[in-house]
C-alpha cells in the first residue's frame, strides 16, 4: 500500500491561510489502512480545525467527507454537488489523489494534508515499513524476494557494503541490512549460488529517471 | 462508601477503557468540556487484557493533538484504579478538577 504521514497541524493551518470554509476529503484505500487519511483521520483533522478556530473565536465551516478512492474520477465526481461551497479542499489522500482531485476541480484550491512517503507493508498494527520503490523492472527474483532498491540505504545491487554489521545497516541499528536479509533468504531457500552472480548495472529508464510513467491496456479501454 | 467527589465531574460509562477513542475525547472538547480524564483499571488487570494500556496510548496521542490546537495537553489525563478503590476515584476526581481549575475554562467555550 501507499504509506504517508499526516502533515503537522501548524503547516496545514499556514497553508489554509485565511480560508475558513474547508472540505476535508479522505480516501478509503491505502491511507485508511495506514491510519493517515481515512474517515477517522478526517474526523480528527476536522475536529482539530474546529477546536482551533472555536478557540480563536472565528467563524468557519468544516465538512468531512471520505471517498472510496481519490485516484479514480468516478469517485472524485461524487463531490461535484457541494465542492463549490468550500474555499478549499484539504485532501488526505496520497499525492496521486490530491493531484487527481485538483485536476477535476480546476478552479478550486486543493491542498495536501499528508506527506506521501513510501510503498510498503503493515509490520504490525500501527507499524509500516517500506518495501518497493516502483523501479519499473523488478529484480526480486534475483534477490530472494528482498528489494535492495527500496530496502538497502544505498540501493546496492551487489551488497552488502562494508557498513553491514550484526545484520543491521550502518545508517542506524534499528534498520535491517537488506543485503544481510538477501543472503539469509538465499541460504534459506537453497539459492546461495545466486549470490555469485553479479547483478548488472540497472537500466533506470524504467523508473522515475526515465520521466513520468504511464501504463496503457488497450483491451481494458471502453 | 458515601464518598464525595466534585460535582463538576460528569461520568461517561464505557464497557472498558479500550473503547476510548481519540475522536470520542476530541468530540467532548468540541462540546466545550474543560478537561477529560479516563479512569481505567490497574495496568495488568484489564478484563480484556490490554484495554487500559491502549486507552493510555490514545490519551497520550490526544495530548499531542490538544497541544497542536493550543488547548494544552494537560486537559486530558489517564488514571488507573481498581473497581474497589472508591477513595482513589474520588482523589483523582479532585486532583483533575484542581488541575483544570488552574488551567481555567476551555478556550473553545468562548
Ligand atoms: S526491484 Fe523495483 S519493482 Fe521490485 S520491489 Fe524493488 S523497487 Fe519494487
Ligand atoms: S549496510 Fe546493508 S542496507 Fe545498509 S547500505 Fe550497506 S548493504 Fe545497504
XYZ file of C-alpha atoms and ligand atoms in Angstrom:
348
model
C 0.000 0.000 0.000
C 0.933 3.650 -0.221
C 2.025 4.935 3.189
C 2.150 8.512 4.369
C 2.331 10.778 7.397
C -0.105 13.464 8.418
C 1.338 16.918 7.960
C 1.840 18.995 11.096
C -1.268 20.845 12.121
C 0.707 24.091 12.093
C 1.749 23.586 8.491
C -1.831 22.804 7.479
C -3.051 25.974 9.175
C -0.389 28.028 7.425
C -1.364 26.596 4.049
C -5.048 27.272 4.716
C -4.227 30.923 5.361
C -7.413 32.966 5.755
C -9.693 30.315 4.247
C -12.328 29.089 6.655
C -14.707 27.026 4.555
C -12.876 23.733 4.302
C -13.825 20.396 2.826
C -11.646 17.746 4.463
C -11.565 14.925 1.957
C -10.476 11.428 2.924
C -9.757 8.329 0.898
C -10.932 4.831 1.792
C -7.961 2.942 0.410
C -4.271 2.810 1.383
C -4.313 5.923 3.557
C -7.168 4.448 5.582
C -5.231 1.250 6.234
C -2.084 3.125 7.266
C -4.091 5.394 9.566
C -3.359 8.683 7.865
C -6.225 9.770 5.640
C -9.348 7.655 6.076
C -12.675 8.579 7.614
C -11.311 8.548 11.167
C -8.329 10.719 10.371
C -10.627 13.081 8.500
C -12.661 13.260 11.720
C -9.565 14.001 13.793
C -8.233 16.727 11.493
C -11.691 18.310 11.144
C -12.057 18.233 14.920
C -8.650 19.857 15.376
C -9.609 22.615 12.949
C -12.928 23.219 14.707
C -11.269 23.303 18.136
C -8.608 25.710 16.922
C -10.979 28.103 15.194
C -13.504 27.983 18.029
C -10.690 28.884 20.394
C -9.754 31.784 18.122
C -13.394 32.862 18.022
C -13.554 32.565 14.239
C -16.476 31.628 12.030
C -15.838 28.633 9.856
C -17.363 25.673 8.123
C -15.623 22.327 8.098
C -17.173 19.423 6.225
C -15.941 15.860 6.469
C -16.232 13.575 3.505
C -14.429 10.402 2.518
C -14.360 8.978 -0.977
C -13.893 5.368 -1.934
C -10.749 6.470 -3.792
C -9.279 9.775 -4.865
C -7.394 8.244 -7.777
C -10.481 7.415 -9.883
C -12.609 10.092 -11.460
C -15.960 8.410 -10.859
C -15.456 8.799 -7.110
C -13.996 12.281 -7.371
C -17.131 13.315 -9.263
C -19.224 12.467 -6.205
C -18.338 15.763 -4.514
C -19.324 17.807 -7.592
C -22.617 18.823 -5.951
C -21.087 20.567 -2.948
C -17.375 21.163 -3.587
C -18.156 24.703 -4.693
C -19.476 25.612 -1.271
C -15.922 25.448 0.105
C -12.892 27.711 -0.302
C -10.528 24.817 -0.215
C -10.409 21.036 -0.472
C -7.986 19.621 2.079
C -7.156 16.209 0.675
C -5.948 13.459 2.975
C -5.169 11.055 0.132
C -1.706 10.235 -1.203
C -0.100 12.662 -3.625
C -1.788 10.935 -6.562
C -5.212 11.518 -5.051
C -4.513 15.152 -4.246
C -3.431 15.765 -7.828
C -6.377 13.985 -9.365
C -8.867 15.924 -7.240
C -7.127 19.145 -8.164
C -7.267 18.195 -11.863
C -11.004 17.585 -11.556
C -11.721 20.851 -9.717
C -9.555 23.274 -11.622
C -10.995 26.432 -10.107
C -10.642 25.129 -6.557
C -7.685 25.261 -4.246
C -6.750 21.697 -3.343
C -4.206 21.290 -0.545
C -2.394 18.176 0.700
C -2.773 17.245 4.362
C -0.497 14.220 4.047
C 3.163 13.667 3.196
C 3.201 10.596 0.973
C 6.245 8.553 1.860
C 6.517 5.006 0.554
C 5.111 1.765 -0.847
C 5.099 -0.666 1.992
C 3.545 -3.247 4.239
C 1.986 -3.438 7.694
C 4.562 -4.943 10.066
C 2.067 -4.920 12.934
C -0.968 -2.823 13.795
C 0.368 0.728 13.796
C 3.745 -0.016 12.182
C 4.511 0.171 8.457
C 7.684 -0.437 6.546
C 8.959 0.401 3.066
C 9.237 -2.397 0.509
C 9.247 -1.092 -3.067
C 10.285 1.996 -4.998
C 8.428 1.221 -8.199
C 11.620 0.931 -10.258
C 9.670 -0.493 -13.188
C 11.939 -3.523 -13.695
C 11.601 -5.809 -10.727
C 14.618 -7.871 -9.705
C 13.115 -9.650 -6.707
C 13.735 -12.971 -8.461
C 17.460 -12.288 -8.170
C 17.411 -11.150 -4.575
C 15.360 -13.840 -2.840
C 12.328 -11.590 -2.611
C 14.023 -8.758 -0.726
C 14.238 -5.477 -2.608
C 17.682 -3.887 -2.422
C 16.450 -0.797 -4.270
C 13.945 0.116 -1.578
C 15.490 -1.524 1.443
C 19.236 -1.008 1.091
C 20.139 2.538 2.097
C 22.481 2.727 -0.891
C 20.255 0.725 -3.253
C 23.226 -1.543 -3.893
C 22.687 -4.239 -6.497
C 25.630 -6.246 -5.220
C 25.976 -5.993 -1.500
C 26.452 -5.775 1.325
C 28.674 -2.776 1.748
C 31.270 -2.514 4.497
C 28.746 -0.880 6.801
C 26.734 -4.020 7.378
C 27.196 -5.152 10.945
C 25.357 -7.763 13.005
C 22.586 -7.828 10.395
C 21.973 -4.097 10.702
C 22.610 -1.256 8.290
C 25.148 1.413 9.117
C 22.507 4.156 8.896
C 21.114 3.022 12.268
C 20.999 -0.129 14.319
C 17.212 -0.417 14.030
C 17.303 -0.896 10.268
C 17.976 -4.350 8.888
C 20.725 -4.568 6.304
C 18.827 -5.524 3.143
C 21.800 -7.474 1.864
C 22.052 -9.461 5.048
C 18.371 -10.313 4.595
C 19.022 -11.276 0.982
C 21.900 -13.566 1.902
C 19.856 -15.135 4.719
C 16.921 -15.801 2.403
C 19.143 -17.103 -0.388
C 20.542 -19.570 2.121
C 17.134 -20.491 3.499
C 15.739 -21.126 0.049
C 18.766 -23.059 -1.163
C 19.705 -20.480 -3.810
C 23.068 -19.381 -2.461
C 24.645 -19.921 -5.891
C 22.690 -16.823 -6.999
C 24.891 -14.743 -4.763
C 27.852 -15.476 -7.032
C 26.112 -13.803 -9.954
C 26.985 -10.151 -10.231
C 23.875 -8.131 -10.957
C 24.444 -5.872 -13.957
C 24.099 -2.110 -13.802
C 20.405 -1.340 -13.688
C 18.703 0.472 -16.526
C 16.944 3.153 -14.575
C 14.933 4.394 -17.533
C 12.080 2.124 -16.480
C 11.992 4.007 -13.183
C 11.402 7.649 -12.390
C 14.687 8.541 -14.084
C 13.026 7.853 -17.434
C 10.461 10.560 -16.787
C 6.814 10.278 -15.753
C 5.389 6.865 -16.492
C 2.127 5.762 -17.973
C 0.506 2.407 -18.455
C -1.972 1.578 -21.201
C -4.006 -1.562 -21.754
C -5.963 -1.216 -24.928
C -8.120 -4.259 -24.179
C -9.421 -2.688 -20.994
C -10.428 0.569 -22.605
C -14.101 1.293 -23.129
C -18.744 4.203 50.937
C -20.569 7.549 50.736
C -17.542 9.234 49.190
C -17.997 12.597 47.614
C -16.220 13.901 44.543
C -16.575 17.241 42.759
C -19.998 17.620 41.163
C -18.490 19.122 38.008
C -17.243 15.653 37.008
C -19.644 14.025 34.567
C -19.218 10.276 34.300
C -19.474 8.620 30.887
C -19.700 4.866 31.361
C -17.926 2.566 28.955
C -17.684 -1.220 29.000
C -13.877 -0.931 29.058
C -11.415 1.935 28.621
C -10.359 0.090 25.465
C -13.470 1.683 23.954
C -11.938 5.130 24.470
C -11.217 6.557 21.102
C -9.279 9.647 20.051
C -12.377 11.041 18.351
C -14.530 10.452 21.438
C -12.231 12.669 23.509
C -11.945 15.307 20.791
C -15.740 15.471 20.463
C -16.011 16.066 24.207
C -13.671 19.032 23.871
C -15.634 20.290 20.880
C -18.759 20.200 23.006
C -16.992 22.558 25.402
C -15.737 20.485 28.324
C -12.729 21.886 30.195
C -10.965 18.589 30.643
C -11.294 14.852 30.167
C -9.809 12.059 32.205
C -10.048 8.381 31.630
C -10.453 6.215 34.711
C -9.207 2.752 33.851
C -8.472 -0.392 35.792
C -4.992 -1.029 37.133
C -2.441 -1.884 34.492
C -2.132 -5.615 34.111
C -5.644 -6.156 35.445
C -7.719 -5.400 32.371
C -10.562 -7.883 31.937
C -9.974 -7.572 28.187
C -6.197 -7.810 28.743
C -4.979 -4.593 27.118
C -7.905 -2.160 27.013
C -6.462 0.182 29.617
C -2.992 0.107 28.018
C -4.494 1.084 24.684
C -6.530 3.820 26.332
C -3.356 5.252 27.848
C -1.670 5.425 24.440
C -4.714 7.117 22.953
C -4.799 9.625 25.788
C -1.120 10.356 25.109
C -1.954 10.845 21.420
C -4.768 13.257 22.251
C -2.381 15.202 24.489
C -0.296 15.851 21.372
C -3.353 16.912 19.373
C -4.520 19.289 22.106
C -1.045 20.819 22.231
C -1.207 21.301 18.448
C -4.508 23.145 18.580
C -3.440 25.210 21.558
C -5.702 23.805 24.286
C -2.797 22.202 26.101
C -2.153 18.515 26.684
C -2.775 18.913 30.426
C -6.518 18.977 29.869
C -6.585 15.251 29.274
C -5.275 12.518 31.555
C -5.381 8.809 32.232
C -5.700 7.416 35.770
C -5.679 3.816 36.919
C -7.588 2.410 39.854
C -9.287 -0.819 40.718
C -13.061 -1.134 40.982
C -12.790 -1.362 44.759
C -10.740 1.831 45.118
C -13.505 4.345 45.542
C -11.144 6.522 47.549
C -8.743 6.678 44.663
C -11.571 7.514 42.255
C -12.603 10.447 44.434
C -8.992 11.521 44.875
C -8.333 11.610 41.105
C -11.591 13.476 40.555
C -10.392 16.138 42.991
C -6.869 16.189 41.514
C -8.124 16.613 37.986
C -10.692 19.223 38.973
C -7.951 21.187 40.704
C -5.647 20.916 37.715
C -8.357 22.109 35.319
C -9.314 24.912 37.648
C -5.735 26.183 37.447
C -5.798 25.908 33.654
C -9.071 27.806 33.535
C -12.100 27.223 31.322
C -11.605 25.748 27.893
C -10.796 28.487 25.363
C -13.179 26.696 22.989
C -16.156 27.703 25.135
C -15.764 31.436 24.493
S 13.063 -4.244 -7.640
Fe 11.913 -2.447 -8.265
S 9.803 -3.142 -8.609
Fe 10.887 -4.773 -7.483
S 10.388 -4.362 -5.337
Fe 12.318 -3.295 -5.772
S 11.758 -1.237 -6.410
Fe 9.925 -2.503 -6.469
S 24.607 -1.859 5.465
Fe 23.355 -3.146 4.130
S 21.432 -1.996 3.797
Fe 22.913 -0.575 4.667
S 23.806 0.418 2.903
Fe 25.165 -1.333 3.374
S 24.377 -3.034 2.159
Fe 22.794 -1.438 2.142
